[in-house]
XYZ file of C-alpha atoms in Angstrom:
618
model
C 117.252 121.042 96.779
C 117.646 119.871 101.219
C 115.265 120.982 103.196
C 115.288 123.899 104.653
C 116.230 124.470 107.917
C 113.663 124.285 110.352
C 114.300 128.099 111.484
C 113.817 129.021 107.099
C 111.065 127.472 107.475
C 109.578 128.540 110.016
C 110.359 131.940 109.192
C 108.669 131.190 106.238
C 104.958 130.085 107.781
C 104.534 132.456 110.016
C 105.194 135.267 106.894
C 102.739 133.505 104.924
C 100.243 133.791 108.843
C 100.818 137.110 109.481
C 99.539 137.922 106.370
C 96.275 135.536 105.762
C 95.837 137.288 109.743
C 96.447 140.481 107.816
C 93.803 139.742 104.648
C 91.220 139.664 107.460
C 91.839 142.212 109.253
C 93.326 140.816 112.217
C 96.288 142.729 112.010
C 94.552 146.028 111.817
C 95.112 148.053 114.443
C 91.514 148.343 114.960
C 90.302 145.614 113.463
C 86.371 145.155 112.849
C 83.797 143.745 115.076
C 83.523 140.727 112.186
C 87.056 139.865 113.039
C 87.594 140.947 116.143
C 84.566 138.255 116.721
C 87.489 135.533 115.260
C 89.974 135.906 119.200
C 86.705 136.765 120.860
C 85.860 140.646 120.386
C 88.500 143.517 121.276
C 90.678 141.924 123.359
C 90.865 138.804 122.152
C 91.769 140.246 118.911
C 94.102 143.098 120.707
C 95.837 139.862 122.927
C 96.398 137.937 118.667
C 97.912 140.343 116.797
C 100.480 141.156 119.845
C 101.225 137.255 119.546
C 101.633 136.872 115.854
C 104.095 140.090 115.425
C 105.842 139.268 119.272
C 105.892 136.226 118.289
C 107.308 136.600 114.515
C 109.515 139.723 115.944
C 111.365 137.299 117.962
C 112.675 134.375 115.632
C 113.691 137.119 113.362
C 114.882 139.378 115.103
C 116.734 136.535 117.795
C 116.502 133.092 117.187
C 117.514 133.029 112.938
C 120.877 135.271 113.651
C 124.030 134.158 113.893
C 126.075 135.102 116.862
C 128.782 137.952 115.522
C 131.833 139.475 117.386
C 132.327 143.424 116.950
C 127.788 142.912 116.752
C 126.458 146.116 117.410
C 124.298 146.359 120.434
C 121.189 147.026 121.302
C 119.638 149.571 124.778
C 116.700 149.992 123.988
C 113.748 152.404 126.381
C 110.751 151.450 126.669
C 107.476 152.300 128.707
C 104.694 153.745 129.354
C 102.806 157.289 128.248
C 104.135 159.918 129.807
C 106.649 158.875 131.971
C 110.021 160.550 130.357
C 110.768 157.584 127.877
C 112.522 160.527 125.461
C 113.689 161.886 128.862
C 115.480 158.705 129.938
C 116.903 158.079 126.592
C 118.359 162.219 126.398
C 120.030 161.418 130.308
C 121.639 158.410 129.332
C 123.298 159.668 126.757
C 123.934 163.322 128.102
C 122.857 164.950 124.907
C 119.299 166.263 123.675
C 119.081 163.238 121.438
C 115.167 162.487 121.839
C 112.439 165.217 121.494
C 110.303 165.739 125.125
C 106.485 166.937 125.489
C 104.418 166.857 127.931
C 101.534 164.964 125.367
C 101.951 162.290 125.903
C 101.829 159.849 122.373
C 105.047 161.641 121.737
C 106.868 159.710 120.109
C 105.435 157.580 117.138
C 108.243 155.301 115.322
C 111.363 153.508 117.230
C 113.443 155.788 116.289
C 117.866 154.615 116.616
C 120.177 156.878 117.868
C 124.014 155.035 116.617
C 128.038 156.206 116.959
C 129.465 157.696 113.379
C 128.038 155.770 110.442
C 127.667 152.629 112.836
C 124.635 149.862 110.788
C 122.231 149.577 113.638
C 120.420 146.276 111.656
C 123.756 145.089 109.844
C 123.129 141.550 111.642
C 119.825 141.577 112.308
C 119.369 141.787 107.951
C 115.702 140.273 108.680
C 114.293 143.131 111.443
C 111.741 145.768 110.350
C 111.714 144.881 107.300
C 108.453 145.790 106.512
C 109.169 149.353 107.331
C 110.781 151.724 105.428
C 113.742 153.502 106.704
C 114.132 157.488 106.949
C 116.502 160.167 107.723
C 116.082 162.035 111.122
C 113.701 165.073 108.640
C 111.617 162.758 107.208
C 110.129 160.954 110.500
C 107.919 163.322 110.930
C 103.821 162.739 109.435
C 101.055 160.222 109.792
C 102.524 157.314 108.388
C 103.711 154.394 111.502
C 105.998 151.689 108.913
C 108.848 153.967 109.064
C 112.155 154.507 111.704
C 114.166 156.592 112.163
C 118.426 156.103 112.054
C 120.378 159.009 113.676
C 123.329 159.915 114.901
C 124.713 160.343 117.695
C 127.049 163.185 119.438
C 129.581 162.752 122.834
C 131.507 160.207 123.802
C 129.158 159.029 126.336
C 128.153 155.712 125.708
C 130.135 153.162 123.514
C 129.832 153.015 120.290
C 129.078 149.539 119.467
C 125.559 150.394 121.316
C 122.768 151.434 119.403
C 120.828 153.107 122.122
C 116.744 152.609 120.376
C 114.286 154.942 121.692
C 110.276 154.463 121.301
C 106.677 154.408 121.068
C 104.597 153.757 124.698
C 102.529 151.119 124.464
C 99.553 152.642 126.682
C 97.972 156.069 125.324
C 94.714 156.196 123.212
C 96.197 154.854 119.285
C 98.694 153.089 120.735
C 97.582 150.082 118.506
C 98.818 151.822 114.564
C 103.044 151.906 116.253
C 102.770 148.309 118.363
C 104.574 146.964 114.809
C 106.976 149.495 115.462
C 107.960 148.869 119.020
C 107.836 145.191 119.086
C 110.445 145.663 116.670
C 113.324 147.516 118.035
C 112.192 145.447 121.204
C 113.317 141.541 119.778
C 116.033 143.180 119.123
C 117.047 144.280 122.617
C 120.379 143.225 124.635
C 118.549 144.869 126.823
C 115.899 147.002 128.642
C 115.812 150.366 130.340
C 112.089 149.887 131.758
C 110.975 153.349 132.345
C 107.168 153.923 135.470
C 106.371 156.176 137.456
C 104.455 156.585 140.582
C 101.232 156.795 137.947
C 102.199 153.281 135.931
C 104.037 151.120 137.844
C 100.628 149.467 138.934
C 99.050 149.655 135.375
C 98.271 145.968 134.517
C 99.347 146.793 130.793
C 102.274 147.052 131.464
C 103.745 144.640 134.503
C 102.018 141.868 130.806
C 104.452 144.028 129.178
C 107.612 143.230 131.682
C 105.772 139.521 132.111
C 106.017 139.330 127.918
C 109.378 140.210 127.643
C 111.198 139.085 130.815
C 109.970 135.302 129.140
C 111.396 136.149 126.201
C 114.803 135.988 127.179
C 115.241 140.151 127.391
C 117.322 141.713 130.583
C 115.716 144.169 131.764
C 116.340 147.741 134.183
C 113.614 149.948 135.132
C 114.245 152.956 135.934
C 111.443 154.861 137.990
C 111.070 158.126 137.086
C 108.917 161.159 137.898
C 107.922 159.441 141.529
C 108.788 161.945 144.388
C 111.954 160.995 146.758
C 109.517 159.879 150.096
C 107.677 157.865 147.939
C 109.643 155.542 146.352
C 110.582 152.920 148.772
C 106.885 152.717 148.644
C 106.867 152.002 145.497
C 110.124 149.490 144.974
C 107.592 147.303 147.889
C 104.754 147.896 146.724
C 105.354 145.960 143.199
C 108.430 143.677 144.682
C 105.810 141.978 147.285
C 102.637 142.730 145.523
C 101.859 143.933 141.964
C 104.723 141.778 140.818
C 103.610 138.771 143.021
C 100.976 138.974 142.037
C 100.792 138.992 137.616
C 102.414 136.033 138.376
C 99.341 134.383 140.188
C 97.534 134.913 137.398
C 99.641 133.802 135.007
C 101.668 131.939 136.534
C 104.728 132.012 136.147
C 108.284 133.489 137.806
C 108.549 137.385 138.474
C 110.681 139.416 137.249
C 113.688 140.761 139.963
C 114.451 143.814 138.262
C 117.770 146.174 139.485
C 115.766 149.419 140.238
C 117.561 153.079 139.388
C 115.240 156.046 140.310
C 115.928 159.047 138.686
C 115.514 162.882 140.675
C 111.538 163.785 140.081
C 111.485 165.916 136.792
C 109.745 167.747 134.382
C 110.114 167.253 130.337
C 113.142 168.600 129.033
C 114.616 169.775 132.001
C 117.110 166.299 131.769
C 120.641 168.634 131.347
C 119.841 169.228 134.920
C 121.179 165.630 135.573
C 123.765 165.748 133.583
C 126.599 167.092 136.062
C 126.914 163.672 137.995
C 128.414 166.072 140.781
C 125.775 168.025 141.952
C 122.772 164.309 141.083
C 124.658 161.034 141.123
C 121.295 159.577 140.050
C 121.822 159.691 135.543
C 125.200 158.472 135.739
C 124.036 155.779 138.581
C 121.729 154.678 135.979
C 124.086 155.827 133.664
C 126.628 152.273 134.997
C 123.772 150.132 135.376
C 123.068 149.833 131.714
C 126.495 150.120 130.946
C 127.643 146.974 133.877
C 124.056 144.748 132.171
C 125.300 144.964 129.302
C 128.701 144.464 129.015
C 128.328 141.343 131.085
C 128.584 137.807 129.507
C 125.220 137.699 128.409
C 124.614 136.465 124.556
C 120.617 137.451 123.148
C 119.087 133.252 124.596
C 117.590 132.667 121.003
C 115.991 128.938 123.364
C 114.221 131.215 125.058
C 112.947 133.396 122.263
C 111.849 130.585 120.481
C 109.925 129.209 123.440
C 108.189 131.577 124.350
C 107.238 131.823 120.332
C 106.675 128.423 120.277
C 103.959 129.664 122.122
C 102.500 132.640 121.164
C 101.584 131.461 117.933
C 99.946 127.670 119.608
C 97.526 130.121 120.942
C 98.066 131.069 116.857
C 96.482 128.378 116.018
C 94.242 128.073 118.489
C 92.701 130.370 116.051
C 93.435 129.205 112.876
C 91.814 125.884 114.540
C 88.585 127.542 116.472
C 88.076 128.964 112.255
C 88.899 125.508 111.023
C 86.550 123.313 112.736
C 83.613 125.471 112.554
C 84.497 125.253 108.443
C 84.645 121.838 108.495
C 81.778 121.180 110.562
C 80.297 122.765 108.037
C 81.634 120.422 104.749
C 80.432 117.612 107.557
C 76.967 119.484 107.383
C 76.551 119.221 103.962
C 77.727 115.779 103.499
C 75.889 114.291 105.803
C 72.949 116.285 103.307
C 73.892 115.181 99.894
C 74.027 111.676 101.838
C 70.744 112.047 102.961
C 69.269 113.142 99.590
C 69.669 110.258 98.239
C 68.842 108.425 100.596
C 65.658 109.968 100.923
C 65.403 109.488 96.707
C 65.906 105.667 96.203
C 64.086 105.468 100.006
C 60.707 107.177 97.841
C 60.834 105.887 94.322
C 63.295 103.188 94.125
C 62.965 100.736 96.986
C 59.749 99.209 97.932
C 57.232 97.014 99.649
C 56.098 96.576 96.367
C 56.726 97.144 93.246
C 58.261 100.638 92.654
C 57.235 103.196 90.097
C 60.659 102.509 88.013
C 59.876 98.821 87.524
C 56.682 99.632 86.442
C 57.700 102.228 83.960
C 60.014 99.102 82.322
C 57.281 97.311 82.193
C 55.130 99.431 80.129
C 57.814 100.127 77.825
C 58.238 96.370 76.971
C 54.782 95.891 76.647
C 55.284 99.128 73.830
C 58.150 97.763 72.508
C 56.223 93.907 72.247
C 53.392 95.982 71.062
C 51.218 94.948 73.324
C 47.821 96.365 74.496
C 48.173 99.483 72.092
C 45.459 101.620 72.791
C 45.431 100.969 77.619
C 49.351 100.913 77.036
C 48.509 104.986 75.220
C 47.207 105.784 78.051
C 48.799 104.615 80.086
C 52.021 106.093 78.890
C 50.075 110.032 78.406
C 49.724 109.493 81.939
C 53.529 108.788 82.965
C 54.704 111.508 80.562
C 51.965 114.661 81.525
C 54.563 116.234 82.592
C 55.832 119.930 80.556
C 59.847 121.152 81.482
C 57.727 124.381 82.619
C 54.978 122.995 84.742
C 57.291 120.705 86.621
C 59.745 123.556 87.484
C 56.498 125.402 88.692
C 55.533 122.260 90.375
C 58.480 121.233 91.997
C 58.626 125.083 93.216
C 55.932 125.171 94.891
C 56.043 122.077 96.436
C 59.231 123.090 97.914
C 57.733 125.807 99.723
C 55.238 124.041 101.613
C 57.645 121.836 102.503
C 59.787 124.795 103.663
C 57.004 125.961 106.067
C 56.900 122.379 107.869
C 54.061 121.842 105.919
C 53.060 117.651 104.719
C 55.411 116.225 102.126
C 55.281 117.051 98.666
C 51.961 116.959 96.809
C 50.119 113.784 94.508
C 49.918 115.796 91.430
C 53.634 115.190 91.356
C 54.641 112.834 88.908
C 56.840 110.166 92.184
C 59.791 110.634 91.514
C 59.678 114.280 90.225
C 57.938 114.051 94.316
C 60.782 111.696 95.340
C 63.057 114.204 94.268
C 61.144 117.549 96.116
C 60.774 116.425 99.416
C 64.477 115.083 99.747
C 65.277 118.628 98.140
C 63.185 120.209 101.054
C 64.709 117.916 103.177
C 68.552 118.582 102.591
C 67.386 122.948 103.024
C 65.882 122.283 106.150
C 69.043 119.666 107.412
C 71.289 122.426 106.502
C 69.090 125.893 107.834
C 68.853 123.958 111.537
C 72.268 122.886 111.180
C 73.572 127.084 110.978
C 70.584 126.946 113.931
C 71.619 124.824 116.001
C 75.702 126.330 115.504
C 74.497 129.682 116.482
C 71.972 128.574 119.487
C 75.499 127.619 120.910
C 76.651 130.221 123.643
C 79.562 131.628 122.292
C 79.622 130.529 118.597
C 82.289 131.143 115.916
C 81.297 134.388 113.647
C 81.109 131.316 111.156
C 77.679 130.826 111.329
C 76.946 133.971 112.393
C 77.814 135.259 108.093
C 76.812 132.129 107.031
C 73.593 132.304 107.883
C 73.447 136.143 106.328
C 74.707 133.941 103.263
C 72.870 130.765 103.688
C 69.030 133.501 103.935
C 70.427 135.254 100.550
C 71.301 131.540 98.743
C 68.490 130.280 99.203
C 66.539 130.999 96.662
C 69.254 130.180 93.232
C 69.159 127.083 95.103
C 65.240 126.025 94.397
C 65.132 127.328 90.618
C 69.208 125.417 90.025
C 66.865 122.570 90.908
C 63.883 123.343 89.160
C 65.394 124.176 86.373
C 68.238 120.774 86.512
C 64.654 118.979 87.632
C 62.792 117.542 84.023
C 66.158 117.499 83.013
C 66.456 115.068 85.151
C 62.988 112.945 84.444
C 63.795 112.850 81.049
C 66.887 111.426 82.032
C 65.350 108.638 83.648
C 62.938 107.919 80.990
C 66.619 107.504 78.410
C 67.382 105.374 81.433
C 64.199 103.196 80.756
C 64.135 102.950 77.303
C 67.780 101.898 77.071
C 67.112 99.554 79.276
C 63.472 97.388 77.760
C 65.539 97.530 73.978
C 68.462 95.456 75.920
C 65.915 93.070 78.038
C 63.347 92.787 74.395
C 66.986 91.690 72.544
C 67.426 89.100 74.771
C 63.939 87.547 75.399
C 63.564 87.030 71.360
C 66.378 85.094 71.900
C 63.180 83.116 73.509
C 60.199 82.969 71.056
C 58.580 80.578 74.407
C 59.341 83.592 76.365
C 57.629 86.408 74.090
C 54.116 83.257 72.931
C 54.143 83.611 77.487
C 54.154 87.318 77.589
C 50.966 87.472 73.995
C 48.298 88.869 75.243
C 48.945 91.142 78.390
C 46.016 93.454 78.897
C 47.274 96.264 81.080
C 45.017 96.882 84.579
C 43.844 101.086 85.011
C 42.663 102.505 87.059
C 41.274 105.975 86.975
C 43.665 108.386 85.302
C 44.818 106.192 83.761
C 47.078 105.397 85.690
C 48.692 101.810 85.884
C 46.915 99.004 87.827
C 48.315 96.134 86.853
C 49.612 93.599 84.379
C 47.228 90.808 83.416
C 48.393 86.913 82.169
C 46.618 84.632 80.286
C 47.411 81.909 82.399
C 48.745 83.717 85.681
C 46.123 86.146 86.615
C 46.730 89.874 87.259
C 50.122 91.116 88.499
C 51.379 93.584 90.281
C 55.110 93.430 88.037
C 55.324 91.924 84.947
C 59.215 91.315 84.478
C 59.321 89.329 87.666
C 56.225 87.834 88.769
C 56.897 86.171 84.668
C 59.707 85.950 83.261
C 62.867 86.339 86.638
C 60.387 84.063 88.720
C 59.644 81.606 87.075
C 62.804 81.330 85.549
C 65.450 81.265 88.437
C 63.715 78.812 90.243
C 64.731 76.416 87.284
C 66.468 72.895 88.194
C 68.715 73.862 85.098
C 70.528 75.942 86.295
C 72.594 77.809 82.935
C 70.421 76.711 80.779
C 69.143 79.500 77.520
C 65.688 80.199 79.424
C 67.797 81.122 83.641
C 70.495 82.595 81.600
C 67.524 85.225 80.542
C 65.621 86.152 83.151
C 69.616 86.149 85.671
C 70.106 88.716 83.011
C 66.693 90.251 83.206
C 66.916 91.241 87.006
C 69.944 91.789 87.102
C 69.561 94.836 84.269
C 67.449 96.135 86.750
C 68.951 96.416 89.228
C 71.159 98.242 87.045
C 68.874 100.197 86.163
C 68.454 100.737 89.863
C 71.417 101.456 91.155
C 72.322 103.711 88.026
C 68.881 105.911 88.678
C 71.252 106.472 92.126
C 74.193 106.695 91.008
C 72.529 110.062 88.697
C 70.592 111.375 92.043
C 73.994 111.293 93.676
C 74.832 113.575 90.666
C 72.135 115.841 90.294
C 72.485 116.955 94.465
C 76.257 117.524 93.436
C 75.362 119.903 90.535
C 73.223 121.270 91.830
C 74.420 121.607 95.432
C 78.045 121.046 96.159
C 79.061 124.201 94.393
C 77.277 126.427 95.782
C 77.152 125.338 99.112
C 80.196 125.299 99.305
C 81.438 128.758 98.402
C 78.539 130.091 100.811
C 81.660 129.224 103.608
C 83.564 131.138 101.108
C 81.922 134.260 102.444
C 81.943 133.909 106.125
C 84.034 135.091 108.402
C 87.874 133.271 108.670
C 91.824 132.836 108.540
C 92.406 131.360 105.090
C 95.896 129.656 105.066
C 97.209 126.170 103.300
C 95.405 123.227 104.143
C 100.082 122.064 105.848
C 100.288 124.521 106.935
C 99.280 124.777 111.015
C 100.945 121.802 111.586
C 104.205 121.826 109.434
C 104.883 124.871 111.743
C 103.564 123.394 114.625
C 106.556 120.384 114.269
C 108.844 122.492 112.591
C 108.661 124.714 116.029
C 109.182 121.606 118.060
C 111.987 120.752 115.857
C 113.011 123.938 116.117
C 112.763 124.178 119.781
C 114.847 120.753 119.991
C 117.998 121.557 118.086
C 118.379 124.915 120.003
C 117.964 122.152 123.371
C 120.791 120.334 122.434
C 123.413 123.366 121.031
C 125.913 124.465 123.307
C 124.943 127.008 125.520
């Protein structure tokens, strides 16, 4: 199957992006505090929502559709609350189409007024795809996922013109009908921006005008509800102060809009202006709209795509911030697991003297060779005196001491258990410090606050998992040491002279039957029986590869293999206990769940799309 065209791939990925942001609560009309924090707060969340909704609508309704001769032409009436948008709809149509009210936020749905049976979305199949189309009699209620198509009477306007009345964008609760407003605006061949002496300098409304202009929409301004004596000052201040100042703030060109002023009137009095002889203002507005609509114009897909890409870039920045926080936690997890193994190895598998696994290996070899049985049994009992239940309790207490900032694990634990316990304590402390450091940075991503709460709740379970598995891990080590001892003894039995050298070896013990070393006849006291009696002498032989030399090499290699295996077992032990729970903690934190490759793919496809539009004939 050939790859999808760039616009199709982009639209599909933006749909996934929308669903992910909706799941995170970022597309809610009033997002929860945790969701809003992802965008830096309530204001950031509002801008993010507008960016994503507008980018999506521009791509679906302005970039994707191909030019179709004779398609419906859309005029969208837009503005703030109580500026008279619905009245302007009626003035343009010269008929009472839209219901009017002095109440702010009266119009809550997008209304399309069409001639005859015109399908307003015939050439825009992706428009209003998350909305249900309803007739006028079903338009009441508190649902905001509807749009209404109503018949338009009279012959004042061309039959192919679709006239839209839209909700406002600045009244209390306007966030609920923002998606409908954006869908209608994205269809516009022409936007009639309605303002007034009270609204013309409202920053949020001026921002909308700049946004629409940046997206390539054509606009005509209707100055309504403004006394005639004030109109010149309002227009002058808009052109010389308000728009230039906004242009400086946004580092963007200011739009130049044709402006038509209407006679000051109250809601519902628009029929007074239908007499063009007495009041030409209505005819002037209608003529200006039709003139702009009839101009040789087409939807500027290039500007729409460029604006959508800019907005999606800001949206993807939020995704990247979430991913960066999650990636930092993943890196901290990996470092902590590596640190666990290093601490264990440093404390148990490496030493300037004989390490404890080799002492245990030496003892096990003496057991197999039946040497110094009386002292041997006492030493073996000392090695194995910890039952699993006692070991778990001791380890848990040692962890609590370590987390409280006290010294390392007590000597009452066997060396291997002590090494594991110290490594466990280090891991928990380091991850806790990682979270604390991230939360002290201001501002910081809310991921870290959520993670901190989840971390505190997860700590008891991590302690329990560690203590529960520790005894089994020590038993596995015992199995590994016995297997190595059996392999070595089998090899030694091939050389009776070496076995004879070990005969008469005695164990030196300290108080508590703790191993102090080995006394070997004709050699003396040694710390590491195999190393000093078997390996070192044989490997110094001049005849390499002699039978005795090979035995020494084998014993040396088998001891190294034992240590490597114990290190690998420690890695698996850590991964088994920590990886899944620590990874799951990130899933409980506030974030945006997206396919891993989507941000990069979407960014690349947007570039491809822009390039293809730039190369297309005008």
